[in-house]
Amino acid sequence: MTVAIWGAGTSRFGRQTETAPAALAWEALQEALRDAELTQVDAAYVGTVFGTLGVAQRAMLGVGLPGIPIITVENACASGSTAVHEAYHAIASGRYGTVIALGVEHLTSRFDGPIAPDPTDREQATGLLFPGIYAMSASRYMHDHGATPADLAEVAVKNSRHGALNPRAQRQQALTKAEVLASRMIADPLTLYQCAGLSDAAAAVILGSRQRTSRDVVIRSIALRSGRAWDHASRHVWGWDIVRATAKDAYSDAGIDPADADVVELHDAFTIGEIVTLEALGLASPGQAPAAIAAGHFSLGGRTPVNPSGGLLARGHPLGATGVAQAAELVWQLRGEAGQRQVDGARIGLMETMGGGAAGVDGNGCVIAVFESR
Amino acid sequence: MDATANAVSTTRRSRPRPASPDPRPVIEPGEDGWYLIGGRCTNCGHASATSAPRCPRCGSHVTAATFGPAGVVWSVTTIHVAHGERTEPYTLAYVDLTDGPRLLVHMVDGPAVAIGGQVRLRERSRLGDPQAEAIQ
């Protein structure tokens, strides 16, 4: 059976303190339903990290979809992509015919500054905030491979340039390397513009059990793993092994090599995240991602554009919405509907999200998917 | 307002939520300094910083084990954001204890410690965090 995405929709991304989370979801859902030419679906999977309780139900009721089975899922930053994964497998296994995957998050109503650490986690209780987790990887990566703070900053520069072409993005201003490095230090070596900011948004894709027309984007594979132990015996920085293992599943199920991807949306919550992920995905050799980024390989117009949407850094990272937003971007890219940030002739798209925070675990969850236009 | 009315209103107010138990690792003094009480797998010998019953690598039973007092810095960062009770800046390091697990600690010396540097555990900080200091 062929599972395809029939429709996609999102709200805009950014600080939207005056818009309720359910209202953001209504925007995304209405656009997706119109795009899919559907007024009814069989079920909905909803990804959100901080809820709140019942946001999924308020979302569905508000767009005229009461009574359908709703399953809310959480896998940290991979919650939205987990919803897509579940929707895919629900259809592929014959459980449902048409399914919504919705991601929604309203961070500005929960936090004023950084996402508060969880007092029940032994490392977060010790003061390890999310920027700190990634900063540890950045320090170690720089030590192992001779990379510099300027190398890290290039990721933010590239993605800000892409974000400037995305009318829905949170940050639409192209930044210079100097501006990125001069922004406030958050967790050494990561400065403010190297960290995704607090964001509110919703994104929805609707999956069906066949490809109706060439506008429907086929999901060739989608894989999900949780992290194994990450400790003194680990050979890589945090989050590398889980991405590598999940990618192997996704590539093998789709029958592709990473080089076959024409366009990629991956998890750049912090600049080092894009560097480590490029290498774990096999898009760059170990230690070589910074040079490839500097050479323009992953920029719009380059060999394999990565994060044409602006990524988490520029488009925004409302945690539960992100994975579904990546799926929506790839749908637009593969249909040729991505406007100024269109990757010409894109036929195969690759998406990756990896969420974390649990001490000693190499990423809470990672979802990698391969999409194709036919 | 008489005392009886106050007493009634106090018992009707909902009780404060109990704090969850401190999940941070156990640091105890010993012969040559400060030590982490963690676990070691009875099957594969893998060291762990927690009291979890099963080995995160092979799944076998784990028994209590003591690690430290010395270790090597695997990575380090200084946090520049204040939150909760914490003021900034503060420096965190992942320390690989000798023949032991990786432990997240606060460095009493601040940022003046490099990857590969030798450190030893100290007593828990005022806020209850594991701490280490550089060994010269």
Coordinates of N, CA and C in Angstrom, one line a residue, chain A residues 114 116-129 131-133 135-140 143-144 184-189 228-234 236-238, chain B residues 20-25 46-50 56-57 73-83 86 88 90 92-94 96 100-106 115-116 129-130:
Chain A
P114 N 14.5 30.5 29.3 CA 14.8 29.2 28.8 C 13.7 28.2 29.3
A116 N 12.3 25.6 31.4 CA 12.8 25.3 32.8 C 13.2 23.9 32.9
P117 N 14.3 23.6 33.6 CA 14.8 22.2 33.7 C 13.8 21.4 34.6
D118 N 13.8 20.1 34.3 CA 12.9 19.2 35.0 C 13.5 18.8 36.3
P119 N 12.9 19.1 37.5 CA 13.6 18.7 38.7 C 13.6 17.3 39.0
T120 N 12.9 16.4 38.2 CA 13.0 15.0 38.5 C 14.1 14.3 37.6
D121 N 14.8 15.1 36.8 CA 15.9 14.5 36.0 C 17.2 14.8 36.7
R122 N 18.1 13.8 36.8 CA 19.3 14.1 37.6 C 20.2 15.1 37.1
E123 N 20.3 15.2 35.7 CA 21.2 16.2 35.2 C 20.5 17.6 35.0
Q124 N 19.2 17.6 34.7 CA 18.5 18.9 34.6 C 18.4 19.5 36.0
A125 N 18.3 18.6 37.0 CA 18.2 19.1 38.4 C 19.6 19.7 38.9
T126 N 20.7 19.2 38.1 CA 22.0 19.7 38.4 C 22.3 21.0 37.7
G127 N 21.3 21.5 36.9 CA 21.5 22.8 36.2 C 21.8 22.7 34.7
L128 N 21.6 21.5 34.1 CA 21.9 21.3 32.7 C 20.6 21.6 31.9
L129 N 20.6 22.9 31.4 CA 19.5 23.3 30.5 C 19.7 22.7 29.1
P131 N 20.3 24.3 26.2 CA 21.5 24.8 25.6 C 22.7 24.2 26.1
G132 N 22.7 23.8 27.4 CA 23.9 23.2 28.0 C 24.2 21.8 27.4
I133 N 23.1 21.1 27.2 CA 23.3 19.7 26.6 C 24.1 19.9 25.3
A135 N 25.7 22.5 24.2 CA 27.0 23.2 24.4 C 28.1 22.1 24.7
M136 N 27.7 21.1 25.5 CA 28.7 20.1 25.8 C 29.1 19.4 24.5
S137 N 28.2 19.1 23.6 CA 28.5 18.5 22.4 C 29.4 19.4 21.5
A138 N 29.1 20.7 21.6 CA 29.9 21.7 20.8 C 31.3 21.7 21.3
S139 N 31.5 21.8 22.6 CA 32.9 21.8 23.2 C 33.6 20.6 22.8
R140 N 33.0 19.5 22.9 CA 33.7 18.2 22.6 C 34.0 18.1 21.1
H143 N 36.9 20.2 20.2 CA 38.1 19.6 20.7 C 38.5 18.4 19.7
D144 N 37.6 17.6 19.3 CA 37.9 16.4 18.5 C 38.3 16.7 17.1
R184 N 24.3 37.5 22.7 CA 24.6 37.2 24.1 C 25.0 35.7 24.2
M185 N 26.0 35.4 25.0 CA 26.4 34.0 25.3 C 25.4 33.4 26.2
I186 N 24.9 32.2 25.8 CA 23.9 31.4 26.5 C 24.6 30.3 27.3
A187 N 25.2 29.4 26.5 CA 26.0 28.3 27.1 C 27.2 28.1 26.2
D188 N 28.3 28.4 26.8 CA 29.6 28.5 26.0 C 29.8 27.2 25.2
P189 N 30.0 27.2 23.9 CA 30.2 28.4 23.0 C 28.9 28.9 22.3
R228 N 19.7 4.8 23.0 CA 20.3 3.8 23.9 C 21.0 4.6 25.0
A229 N 21.9 3.9 25.8 CA 22.6 4.6 26.9 C 23.6 5.6 26.2
W230 N 23.7 6.8 26.8 CA 24.8 7.7 26.4 C 25.6 7.9 27.7
D231 N 26.8 7.5 27.7 CA 27.7 7.6 28.9 C 29.2 7.5 28.5
H232 N 30.0 7.1 29.5 CA 31.5 7.1 29.3 C 31.9 6.1 28.2
A233 N 31.0 5.1 27.9 CA 31.3 4.1 26.9 C 30.9 4.6 25.5
S234 N 30.2 5.7 25.4 CA 29.8 6.2 24.0 C 30.9 6.7 23.2
H236 N 30.6 8.7 20.5 CA 30.2 9.9 19.8 C 29.6 10.9 20.8
V237 N 29.5 12.1 20.4 CA 28.7 13.1 21.2 C 27.3 12.7 21.3
W238 N 26.6 13.2 22.3 CA 25.2 12.9 22.5 C 24.4 13.1 21.2
Chain B
S20 N 9.4 16.5 45.0 CA 9.8 15.2 44.5 C 11.2 14.9 45.1
P21 N 11.6 13.6 45.2 CA 12.9 13.2 45.8 C 14.0 13.8 44.9
D22 N 15.1 14.1 45.5 CA 16.3 14.6 44.8 C 16.8 13.5 43.9
P23 N 16.8 13.7 42.6 CA 17.3 12.7 41.7 C 18.8 12.7 41.5
R24 N 19.5 13.7 42.1 CA 20.9 13.8 41.8 C 21.7 12.7 42.4
P25 N 22.9 12.4 41.8 CA 23.7 11.3 42.3 C 24.2 11.5 43.8
H46 N 29.8 -2.9 33.4 CA 29.6 -1.5 33.0 C 29.3 -0.7 34.2
A47 N 29.9 0.5 34.3 CA 29.7 1.4 35.5 C 28.5 2.3 35.2
S48 N 27.8 2.6 36.2 CA 26.7 3.5 36.1 C 26.6 4.5 37.2
A49 N 26.1 5.7 37.0 CA 26.0 6.7 38.0 C 24.7 6.7 38.8
T50 N 23.8 5.8 38.5 CA 22.5 5.8 39.1 C 22.3 4.5 39.9
P56 N 22.3 -0.5 31.8 CA 21.8 0.2 30.6 C 22.4 -0.4 29.3
R57 N 23.5 -1.2 29.4 CA 24.1 -1.7 28.2 C 23.7 -3.1 27.9
V73 N 38.1 15.2 32.6 CA 37.0 16.0 31.9 C 36.8 15.6 30.5
W74 N 35.5 15.2 30.2 CA 35.2 14.8 28.8 C 34.7 16.0 28.0
S75 N 33.9 16.9 28.7 CA 33.5 18.1 28.1 C 33.1 19.1 29.2
V76 N 33.0 20.4 28.8 CA 32.8 21.5 29.8 C 32.0 22.6 29.1
T77 N 31.1 23.3 29.8 CA 30.5 24.5 29.3 C 30.1 25.4 30.5
T78 N 30.1 26.7 30.2 CA 29.6 27.6 31.2 C 28.3 28.2 30.9
I79 N 27.3 28.0 31.8 CA 26.0 28.5 31.5 C 25.9 30.0 31.9
H80 N 25.3 30.8 31.1 CA 25.2 32.2 31.3 C 23.7 32.7 31.5
V81 N 22.9 31.7 31.9 CA 21.5 32.1 32.1 C 21.1 31.7 33.5
A82 N 20.5 32.7 34.2 CA 20.0 32.5 35.6 C 18.6 31.8 35.5
H83 N 18.3 30.9 36.4 CA 16.9 30.4 36.4 C 16.7 29.7 37.8
R86 N 19.2 29.4 40.7 CA 20.6 29.5 40.2 C 20.9 30.8 39.7
E88 N 24.0 33.0 37.5 CA 24.9 32.7 36.5 C 26.1 33.7 36.6
Y90 N 27.7 29.7 35.8 CA 28.2 28.5 36.5 C 28.7 27.5 35.4
L92 N 29.7 23.7 34.2 CA 29.4 22.3 34.3 C 30.4 21.5 33.5
A93 N 30.7 20.3 34.0 CA 31.6 19.4 33.2 C 31.1 18.0 33.3
Y94 N 31.3 17.3 32.2 CA 31.1 15.8 32.2 C 32.4 15.3 32.6
D96 N 34.6 11.8 33.4 CA 34.6 10.3 33.4 C 35.5 9.9 34.6
G100 N 35.1 4.3 36.0 CA 33.8 4.6 36.4 C 32.9 5.3 35.4
P101 N 31.7 5.7 35.8 CA 30.8 6.3 34.9 C 31.1 7.8 34.6
R102 N 30.3 8.3 33.7 CA 30.4 9.8 33.3 C 29.4 10.5 34.3
L103 N 29.9 11.5 34.9 CA 29.1 12.2 35.9 C 29.1 13.7 35.6
L104 N 27.9 14.3 35.7 CA 27.8 15.8 35.5 C 28.1 16.5 36.8
V105 N 29.1 17.4 36.8 CA 29.4 18.1 38.1 C 29.5 19.6 37.8
H106 N 29.4 20.4 38.9 CA 29.8 21.8 38.8 C 31.3 21.9 39.1
I115 N 39.1 20.2 28.5 CA 38.8 18.8 28.2 C 40.2 18.1 28.3
G116 N 40.1 16.9 29.0 CA 41.3 16.1 29.3 C 41.9 16.4 30.6
D129 N 24.5 20.2 44.5 CA 25.0 19.6 43.2 C 26.3 18.9 43.5
P130 N 26.6 17.8 42.7 CA 27.9 17.2 42.7 C 28.9 18.3 42.2

